[in-house]
PDB file of C-alpha atoms in Angstrom:
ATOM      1  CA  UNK A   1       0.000   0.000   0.000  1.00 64.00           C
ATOM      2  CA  UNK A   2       2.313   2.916  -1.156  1.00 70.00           C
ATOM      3  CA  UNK A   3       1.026   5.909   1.161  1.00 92.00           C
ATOM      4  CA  UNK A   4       1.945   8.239  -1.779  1.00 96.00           C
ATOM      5  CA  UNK A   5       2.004   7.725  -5.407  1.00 95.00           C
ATOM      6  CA  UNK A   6       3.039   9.329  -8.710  1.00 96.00           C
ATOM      7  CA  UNK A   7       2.536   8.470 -12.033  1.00 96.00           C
ATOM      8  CA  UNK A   8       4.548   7.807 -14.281  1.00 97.00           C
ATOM      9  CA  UNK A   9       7.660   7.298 -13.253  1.00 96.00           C
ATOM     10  CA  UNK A  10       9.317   8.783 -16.070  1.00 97.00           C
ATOM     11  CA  UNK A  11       8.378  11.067 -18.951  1.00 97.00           C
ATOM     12  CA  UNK A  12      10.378  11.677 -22.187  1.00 97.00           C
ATOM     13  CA  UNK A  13       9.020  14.141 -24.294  1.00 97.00           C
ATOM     14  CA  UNK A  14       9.447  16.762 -26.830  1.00 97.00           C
ATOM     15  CA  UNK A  15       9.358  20.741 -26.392  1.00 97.00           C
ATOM     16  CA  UNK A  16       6.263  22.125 -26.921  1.00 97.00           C
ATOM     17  CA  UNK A  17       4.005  19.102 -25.880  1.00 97.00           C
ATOM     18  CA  UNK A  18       1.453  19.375 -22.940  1.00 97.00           C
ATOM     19  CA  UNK A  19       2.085  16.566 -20.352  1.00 97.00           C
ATOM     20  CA  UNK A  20       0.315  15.210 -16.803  1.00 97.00           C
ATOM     21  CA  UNK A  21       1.431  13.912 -13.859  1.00 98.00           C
ATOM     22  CA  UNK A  22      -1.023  12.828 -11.841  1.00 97.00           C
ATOM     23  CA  UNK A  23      -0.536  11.940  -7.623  1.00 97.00           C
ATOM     24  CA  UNK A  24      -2.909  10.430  -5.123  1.00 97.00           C
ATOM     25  CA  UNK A  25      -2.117  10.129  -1.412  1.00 96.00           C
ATOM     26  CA  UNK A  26      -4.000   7.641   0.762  1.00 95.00           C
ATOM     27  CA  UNK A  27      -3.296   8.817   4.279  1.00 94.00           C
ATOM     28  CA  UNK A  28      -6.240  11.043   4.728  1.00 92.00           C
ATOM     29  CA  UNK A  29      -4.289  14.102   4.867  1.00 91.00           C
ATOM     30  CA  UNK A  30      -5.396  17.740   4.133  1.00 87.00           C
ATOM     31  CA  UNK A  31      -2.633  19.294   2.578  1.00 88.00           C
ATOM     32  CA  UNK A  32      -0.659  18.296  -0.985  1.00 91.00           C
ATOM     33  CA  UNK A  33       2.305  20.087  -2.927  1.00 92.00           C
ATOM     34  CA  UNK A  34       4.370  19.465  -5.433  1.00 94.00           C
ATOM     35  CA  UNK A  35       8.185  19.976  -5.862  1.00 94.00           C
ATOM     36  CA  UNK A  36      11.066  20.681  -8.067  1.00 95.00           C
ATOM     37  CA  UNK A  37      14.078  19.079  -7.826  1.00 96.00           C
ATOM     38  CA  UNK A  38      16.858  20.482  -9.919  1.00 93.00           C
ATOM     39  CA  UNK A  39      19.684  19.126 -11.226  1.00 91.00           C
ATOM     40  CA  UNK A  40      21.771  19.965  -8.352  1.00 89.00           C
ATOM     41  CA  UNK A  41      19.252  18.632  -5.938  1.00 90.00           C
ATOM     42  CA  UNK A  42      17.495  22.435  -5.227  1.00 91.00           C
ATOM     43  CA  UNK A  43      13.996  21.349  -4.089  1.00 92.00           C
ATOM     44  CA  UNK A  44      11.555  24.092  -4.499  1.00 90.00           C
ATOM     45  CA  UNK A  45       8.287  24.170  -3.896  1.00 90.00           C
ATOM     46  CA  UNK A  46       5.707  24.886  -6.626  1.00 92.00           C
ATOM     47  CA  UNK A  47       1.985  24.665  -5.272  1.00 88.00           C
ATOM     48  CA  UNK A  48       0.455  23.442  -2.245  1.00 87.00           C
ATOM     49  CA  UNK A  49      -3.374  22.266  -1.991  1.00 86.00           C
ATOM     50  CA  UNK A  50      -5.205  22.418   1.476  1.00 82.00           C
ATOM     51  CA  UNK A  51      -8.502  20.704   1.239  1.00 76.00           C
ATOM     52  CA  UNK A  52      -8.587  21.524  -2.569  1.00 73.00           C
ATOM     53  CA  UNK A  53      -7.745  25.002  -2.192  1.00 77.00           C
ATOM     54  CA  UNK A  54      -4.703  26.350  -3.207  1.00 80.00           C
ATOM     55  CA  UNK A  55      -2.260  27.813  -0.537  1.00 75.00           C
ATOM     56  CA  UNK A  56       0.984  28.640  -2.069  1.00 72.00           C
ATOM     57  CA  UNK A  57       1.654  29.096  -5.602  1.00 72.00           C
ATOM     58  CA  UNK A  58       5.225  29.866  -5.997  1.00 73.00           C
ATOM     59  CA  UNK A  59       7.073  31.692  -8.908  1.00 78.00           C
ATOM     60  CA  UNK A  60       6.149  29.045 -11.223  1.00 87.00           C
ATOM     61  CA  UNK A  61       5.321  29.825 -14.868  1.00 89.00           C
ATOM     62  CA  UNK A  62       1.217  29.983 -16.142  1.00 90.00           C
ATOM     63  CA  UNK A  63       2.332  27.082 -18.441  1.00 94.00           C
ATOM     64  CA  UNK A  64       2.337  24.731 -14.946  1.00 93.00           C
ATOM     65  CA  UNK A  65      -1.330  24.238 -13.904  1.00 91.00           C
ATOM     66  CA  UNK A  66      -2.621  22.358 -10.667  1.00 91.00           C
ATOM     67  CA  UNK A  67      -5.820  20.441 -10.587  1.00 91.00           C
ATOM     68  CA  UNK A  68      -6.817  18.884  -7.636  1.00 90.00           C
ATOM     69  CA  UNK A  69     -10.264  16.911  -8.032  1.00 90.00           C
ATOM     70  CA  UNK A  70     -10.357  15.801  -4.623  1.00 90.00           C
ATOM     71  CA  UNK A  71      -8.423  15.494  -0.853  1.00 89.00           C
ATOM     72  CA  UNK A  72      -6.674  12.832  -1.681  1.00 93.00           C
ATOM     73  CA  UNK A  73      -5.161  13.579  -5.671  1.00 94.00           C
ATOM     74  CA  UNK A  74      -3.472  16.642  -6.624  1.00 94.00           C
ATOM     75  CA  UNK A  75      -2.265  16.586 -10.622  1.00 95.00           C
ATOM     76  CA  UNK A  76      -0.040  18.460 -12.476  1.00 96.00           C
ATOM     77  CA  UNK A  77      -0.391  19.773 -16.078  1.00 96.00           C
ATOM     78  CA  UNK A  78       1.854  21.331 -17.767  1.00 96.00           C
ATOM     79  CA  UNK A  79       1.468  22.780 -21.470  1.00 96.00           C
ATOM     80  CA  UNK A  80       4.200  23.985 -23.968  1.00 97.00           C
ATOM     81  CA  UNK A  81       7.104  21.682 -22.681  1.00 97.00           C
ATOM     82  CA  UNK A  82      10.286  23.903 -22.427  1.00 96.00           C
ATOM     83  CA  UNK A  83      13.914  22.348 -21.765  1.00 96.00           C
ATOM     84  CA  UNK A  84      14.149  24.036 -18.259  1.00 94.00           C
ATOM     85  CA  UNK A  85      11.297  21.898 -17.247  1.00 96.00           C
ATOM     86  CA  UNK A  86      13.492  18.951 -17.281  1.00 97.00           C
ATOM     87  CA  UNK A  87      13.985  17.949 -13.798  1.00 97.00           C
ATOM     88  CA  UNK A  88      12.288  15.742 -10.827  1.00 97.00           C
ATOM     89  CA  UNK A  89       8.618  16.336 -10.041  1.00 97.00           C
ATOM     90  CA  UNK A  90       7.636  15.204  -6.536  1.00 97.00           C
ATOM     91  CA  UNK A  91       3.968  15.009  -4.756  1.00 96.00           C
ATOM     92  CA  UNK A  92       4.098  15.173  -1.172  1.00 94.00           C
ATOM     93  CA  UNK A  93       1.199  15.262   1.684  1.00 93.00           C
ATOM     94  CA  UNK A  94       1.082  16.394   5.107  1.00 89.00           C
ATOM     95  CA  UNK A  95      -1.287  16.811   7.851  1.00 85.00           C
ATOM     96  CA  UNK A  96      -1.864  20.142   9.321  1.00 75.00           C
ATOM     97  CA  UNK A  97      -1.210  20.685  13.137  1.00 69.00           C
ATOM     98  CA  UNK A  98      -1.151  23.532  15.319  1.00 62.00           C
ATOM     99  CA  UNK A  99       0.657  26.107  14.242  1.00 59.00           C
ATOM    100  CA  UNK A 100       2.293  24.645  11.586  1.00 66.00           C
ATOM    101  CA  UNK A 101       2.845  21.295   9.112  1.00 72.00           C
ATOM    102  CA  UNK A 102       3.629  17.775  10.097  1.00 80.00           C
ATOM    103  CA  UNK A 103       5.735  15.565   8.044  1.00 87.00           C
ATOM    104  CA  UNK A 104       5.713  15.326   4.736  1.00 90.00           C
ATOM    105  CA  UNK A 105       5.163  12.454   2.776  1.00 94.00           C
ATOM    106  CA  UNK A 106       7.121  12.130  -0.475  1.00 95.00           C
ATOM    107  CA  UNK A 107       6.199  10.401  -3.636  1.00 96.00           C
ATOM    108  CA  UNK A 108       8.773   8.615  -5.257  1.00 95.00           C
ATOM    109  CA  UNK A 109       9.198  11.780  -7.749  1.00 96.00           C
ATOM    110  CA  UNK A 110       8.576  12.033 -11.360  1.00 97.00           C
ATOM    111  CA  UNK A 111      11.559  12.190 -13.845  1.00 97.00           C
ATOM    112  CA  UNK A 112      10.764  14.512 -16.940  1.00 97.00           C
ATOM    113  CA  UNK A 113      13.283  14.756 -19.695  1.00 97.00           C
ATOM    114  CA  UNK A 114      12.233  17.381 -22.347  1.00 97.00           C
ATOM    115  CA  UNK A 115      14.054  16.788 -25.786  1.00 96.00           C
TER     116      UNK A 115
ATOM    117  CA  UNK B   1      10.324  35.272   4.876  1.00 79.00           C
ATOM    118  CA  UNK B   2      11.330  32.061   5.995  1.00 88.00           C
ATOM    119  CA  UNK B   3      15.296  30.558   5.511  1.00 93.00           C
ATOM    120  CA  UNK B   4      16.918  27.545   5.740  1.00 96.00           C
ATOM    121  CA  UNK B   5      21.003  27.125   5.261  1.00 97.00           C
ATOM    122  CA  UNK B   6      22.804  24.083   4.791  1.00 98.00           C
ATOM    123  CA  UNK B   7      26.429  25.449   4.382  1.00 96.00           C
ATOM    124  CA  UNK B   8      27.824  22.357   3.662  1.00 97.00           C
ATOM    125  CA  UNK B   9      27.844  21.129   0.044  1.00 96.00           C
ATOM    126  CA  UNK B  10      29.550  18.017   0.614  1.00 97.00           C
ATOM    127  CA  UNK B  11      31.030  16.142   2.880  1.00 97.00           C
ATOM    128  CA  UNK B  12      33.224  13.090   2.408  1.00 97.00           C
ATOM    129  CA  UNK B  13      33.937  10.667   5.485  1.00 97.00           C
ATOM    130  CA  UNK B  14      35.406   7.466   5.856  1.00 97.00           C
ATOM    131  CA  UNK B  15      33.619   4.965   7.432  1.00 97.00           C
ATOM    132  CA  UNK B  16      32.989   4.657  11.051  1.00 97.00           C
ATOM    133  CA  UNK B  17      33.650   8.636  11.639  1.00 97.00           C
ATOM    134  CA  UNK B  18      31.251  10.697  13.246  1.00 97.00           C
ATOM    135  CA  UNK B  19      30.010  13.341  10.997  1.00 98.00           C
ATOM    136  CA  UNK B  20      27.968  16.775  11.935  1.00 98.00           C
ATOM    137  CA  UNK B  21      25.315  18.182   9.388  1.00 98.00           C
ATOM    138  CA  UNK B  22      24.707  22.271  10.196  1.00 98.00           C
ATOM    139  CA  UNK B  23      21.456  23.723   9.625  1.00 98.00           C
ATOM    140  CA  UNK B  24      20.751  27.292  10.341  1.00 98.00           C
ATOM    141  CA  UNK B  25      17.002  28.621   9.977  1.00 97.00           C
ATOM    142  CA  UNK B  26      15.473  32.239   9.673  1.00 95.00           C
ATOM    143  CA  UNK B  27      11.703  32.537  10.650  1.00 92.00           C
ATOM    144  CA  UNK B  28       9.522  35.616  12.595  1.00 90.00           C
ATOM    145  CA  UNK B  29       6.633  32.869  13.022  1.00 87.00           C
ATOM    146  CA  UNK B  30       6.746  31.779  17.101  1.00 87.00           C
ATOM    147  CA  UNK B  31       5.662  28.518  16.369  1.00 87.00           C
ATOM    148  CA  UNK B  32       7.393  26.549  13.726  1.00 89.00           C
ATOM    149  CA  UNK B  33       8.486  23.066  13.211  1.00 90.00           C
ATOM    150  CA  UNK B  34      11.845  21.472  12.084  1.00 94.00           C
ATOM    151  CA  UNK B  35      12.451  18.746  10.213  1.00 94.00           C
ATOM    152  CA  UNK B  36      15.216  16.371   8.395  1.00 96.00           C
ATOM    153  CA  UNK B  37      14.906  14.461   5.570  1.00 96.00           C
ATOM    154  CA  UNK B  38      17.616  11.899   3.700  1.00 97.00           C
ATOM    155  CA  UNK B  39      17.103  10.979  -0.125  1.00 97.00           C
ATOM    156  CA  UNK B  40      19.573   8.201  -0.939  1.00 96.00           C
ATOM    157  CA  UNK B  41      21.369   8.069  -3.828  1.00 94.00           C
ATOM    158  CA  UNK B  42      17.754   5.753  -5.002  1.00 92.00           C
ATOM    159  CA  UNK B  43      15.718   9.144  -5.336  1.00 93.00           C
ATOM    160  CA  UNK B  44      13.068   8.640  -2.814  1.00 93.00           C
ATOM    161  CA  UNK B  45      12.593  11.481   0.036  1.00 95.00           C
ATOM    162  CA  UNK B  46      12.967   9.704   3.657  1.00 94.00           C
ATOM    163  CA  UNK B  47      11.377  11.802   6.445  1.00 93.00           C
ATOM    164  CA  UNK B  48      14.203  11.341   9.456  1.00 95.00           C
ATOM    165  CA  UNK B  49      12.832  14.347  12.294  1.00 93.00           C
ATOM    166  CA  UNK B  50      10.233  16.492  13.474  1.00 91.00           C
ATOM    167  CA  UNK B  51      11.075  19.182  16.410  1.00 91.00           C
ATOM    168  CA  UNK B  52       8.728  21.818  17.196  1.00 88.00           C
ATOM    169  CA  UNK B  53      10.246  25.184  18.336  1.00 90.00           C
ATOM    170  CA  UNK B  54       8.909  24.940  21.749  1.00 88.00           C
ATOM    171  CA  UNK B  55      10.562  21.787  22.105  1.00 85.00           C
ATOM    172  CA  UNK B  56      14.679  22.126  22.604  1.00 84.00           C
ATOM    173  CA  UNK B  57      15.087  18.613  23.965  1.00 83.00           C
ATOM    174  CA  UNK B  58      18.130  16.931  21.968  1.00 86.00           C
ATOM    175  CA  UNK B  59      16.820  13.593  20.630  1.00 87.00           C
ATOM    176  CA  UNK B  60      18.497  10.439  19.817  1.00 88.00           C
ATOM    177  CA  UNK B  61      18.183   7.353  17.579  1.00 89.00           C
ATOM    178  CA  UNK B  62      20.035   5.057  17.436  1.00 93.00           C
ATOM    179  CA  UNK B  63      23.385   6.301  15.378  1.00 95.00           C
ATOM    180  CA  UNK B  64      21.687   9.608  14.613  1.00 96.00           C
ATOM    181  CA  UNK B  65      21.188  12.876  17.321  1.00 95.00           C
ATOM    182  CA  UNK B  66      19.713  16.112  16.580  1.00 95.00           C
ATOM    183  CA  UNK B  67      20.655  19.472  18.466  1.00 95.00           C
ATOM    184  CA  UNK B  68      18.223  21.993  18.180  1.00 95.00           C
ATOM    185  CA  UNK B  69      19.190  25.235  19.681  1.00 94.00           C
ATOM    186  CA  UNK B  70      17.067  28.250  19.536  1.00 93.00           C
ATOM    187  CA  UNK B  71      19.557  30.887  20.900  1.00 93.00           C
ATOM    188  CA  UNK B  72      21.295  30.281  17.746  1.00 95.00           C
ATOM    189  CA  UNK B  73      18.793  29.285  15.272  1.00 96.00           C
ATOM    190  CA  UNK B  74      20.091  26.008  14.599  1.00 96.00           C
ATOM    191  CA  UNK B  75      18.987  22.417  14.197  1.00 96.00           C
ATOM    192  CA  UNK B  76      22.248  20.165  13.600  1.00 97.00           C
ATOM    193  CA  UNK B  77      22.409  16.379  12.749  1.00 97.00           C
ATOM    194  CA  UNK B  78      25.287  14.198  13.183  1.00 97.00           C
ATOM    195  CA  UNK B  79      25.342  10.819  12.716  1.00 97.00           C
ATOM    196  CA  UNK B  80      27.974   8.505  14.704  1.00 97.00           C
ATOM    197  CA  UNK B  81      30.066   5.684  13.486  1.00 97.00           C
ATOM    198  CA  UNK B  82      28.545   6.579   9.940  1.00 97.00           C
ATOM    199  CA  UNK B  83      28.204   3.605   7.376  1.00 97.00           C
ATOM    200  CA  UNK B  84      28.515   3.534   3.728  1.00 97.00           C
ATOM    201  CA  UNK B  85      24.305   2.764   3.361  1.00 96.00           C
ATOM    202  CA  UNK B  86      24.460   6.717   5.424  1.00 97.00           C
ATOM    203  CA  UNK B  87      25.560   8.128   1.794  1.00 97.00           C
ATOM    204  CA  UNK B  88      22.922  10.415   1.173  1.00 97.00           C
ATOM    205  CA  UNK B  89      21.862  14.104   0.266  1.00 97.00           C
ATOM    206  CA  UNK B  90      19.941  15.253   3.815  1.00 98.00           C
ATOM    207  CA  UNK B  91      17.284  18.311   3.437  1.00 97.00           C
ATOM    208  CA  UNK B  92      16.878  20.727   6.581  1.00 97.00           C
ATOM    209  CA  UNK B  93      13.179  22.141   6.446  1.00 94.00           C
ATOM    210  CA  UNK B  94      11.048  24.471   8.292  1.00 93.00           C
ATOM    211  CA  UNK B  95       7.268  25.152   8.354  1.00 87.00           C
ATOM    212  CA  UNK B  96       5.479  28.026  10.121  1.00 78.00           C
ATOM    213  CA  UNK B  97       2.078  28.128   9.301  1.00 68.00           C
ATOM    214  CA  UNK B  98       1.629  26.825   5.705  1.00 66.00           C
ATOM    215  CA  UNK B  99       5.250  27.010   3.824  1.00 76.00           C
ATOM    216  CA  UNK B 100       7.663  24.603   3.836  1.00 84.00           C
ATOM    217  CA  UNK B 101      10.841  25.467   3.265  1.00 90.00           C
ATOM    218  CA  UNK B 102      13.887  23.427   2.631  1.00 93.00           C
ATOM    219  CA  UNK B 103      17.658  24.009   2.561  1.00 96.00           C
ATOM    220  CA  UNK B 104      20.084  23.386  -0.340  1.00 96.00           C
ATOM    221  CA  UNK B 105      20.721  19.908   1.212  1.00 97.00           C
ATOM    222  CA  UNK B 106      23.906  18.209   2.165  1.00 97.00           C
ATOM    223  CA  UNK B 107      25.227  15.497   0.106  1.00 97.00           C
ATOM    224  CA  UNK B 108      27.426  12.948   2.583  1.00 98.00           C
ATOM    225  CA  UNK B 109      29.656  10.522   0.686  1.00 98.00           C
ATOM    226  CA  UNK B 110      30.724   8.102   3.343  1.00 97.00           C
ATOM    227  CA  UNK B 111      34.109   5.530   1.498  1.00 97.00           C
ATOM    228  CA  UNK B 112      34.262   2.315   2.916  1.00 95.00           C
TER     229      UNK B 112
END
């Protein structure tokens, strides 16, 4: 029972497509983001979901669209493929406590290669 | 705005050593929480710690020991007697209400 998956695993693609990456977490918690991981291992966070709303939307480019149908999934579309998107997409869930954010709970990341 | 350092890059250790991880952290929020994470060389993101900032108890387990000190805003790691499977980029992170923020991580290369 993985706690938080991503699909796929990997995604080759050429500039200028539109691609998805889709993530669904099945510990009940309120609160999804997703990441960037760099080449040089930079995480940086993108978006972050509370109860379907969004709470953070970073810097991040209008080409990079969330969608989060429910609690537990929180998707990630992304038109017009550019080579800077190539990097390490991870989901991640947490539940919300006082005053702050529990652990987070990492998805085993999404590899994107734009050609 | 919220900050976490990780001045260390890399570090390279032979086996066996005891090796210190810094992590320094900039927040105005009262109540925050501090974490560590490892990602092996595999890819996968490993939650290690959680300390909340009203909570400056050092903690322990088993070859790992955390130091959180508020006076100086810092939440160092070390692991003892380190072993080759402890080769691993660790993330310092801090949350106030709703933002997570990590540090640049530290990548430790232990060499048999």
């Amino acid at each position: 029972d993985t706690a938080v998956s991503q699909t796929p695993k990997y995604l080759v693609t050429q500039m200028g497509n539109d691609k998805s990456i889709k993530c669904e977490q099945n510990l009940g918690h309120d609160t999804m983001y997703w990441y960037k991981q760099d080449s040089k291992k930079f995480l940086k966070i993108m978006f972050s979901y509370n109860n379907k709303e969004l709470i953070i939307n970073e810097t991040v480019p209008n080409r990079f669209s969330p969608k989060s149908p429910d609690k537990a999934h929180l998707n990630l579309h992304i038109n017009s493929l550019e080579l800077g998107d190539s990097a390490v997409y991870f989901c991640a869930s947490s539940q919300e406590i006082a005053g702050g954010l529990n652990e987070q709970f990492f998805g085993p990341g999404t590899r994107l290669t734009v050609l | 705005a919220q900050k976490v350092t990780q001045a260390q890059t890399e570090i390279s250790v032979v086996e066996k050593e005891d090796v210190t991880l810094d992590c320094v952290y900039e927040t105005r929020d009262t109540t925050y929480y501090l974490f560590w994470y490892k990602q092996p060389p595999s890819g996968e993101l490993v939650f290690l710690i959680r300390r909340n900032s009203f909570d400056e108890q050092n903690e322990i387990s088993g070859r790992y020991s955390w130091n959180f000190q508020k006076s100086t805003s810092s939440f160092n790691f070390t692991i003892t007697a380190s072993q080759v499977v402890d080769s691993a980029v660790y993330f310092c992170a801090l949350s106030g209400a709703y933002i997570p923020t990590f540090g640049r991580g530290t990548s430790l290369i232990v060499h048999p």
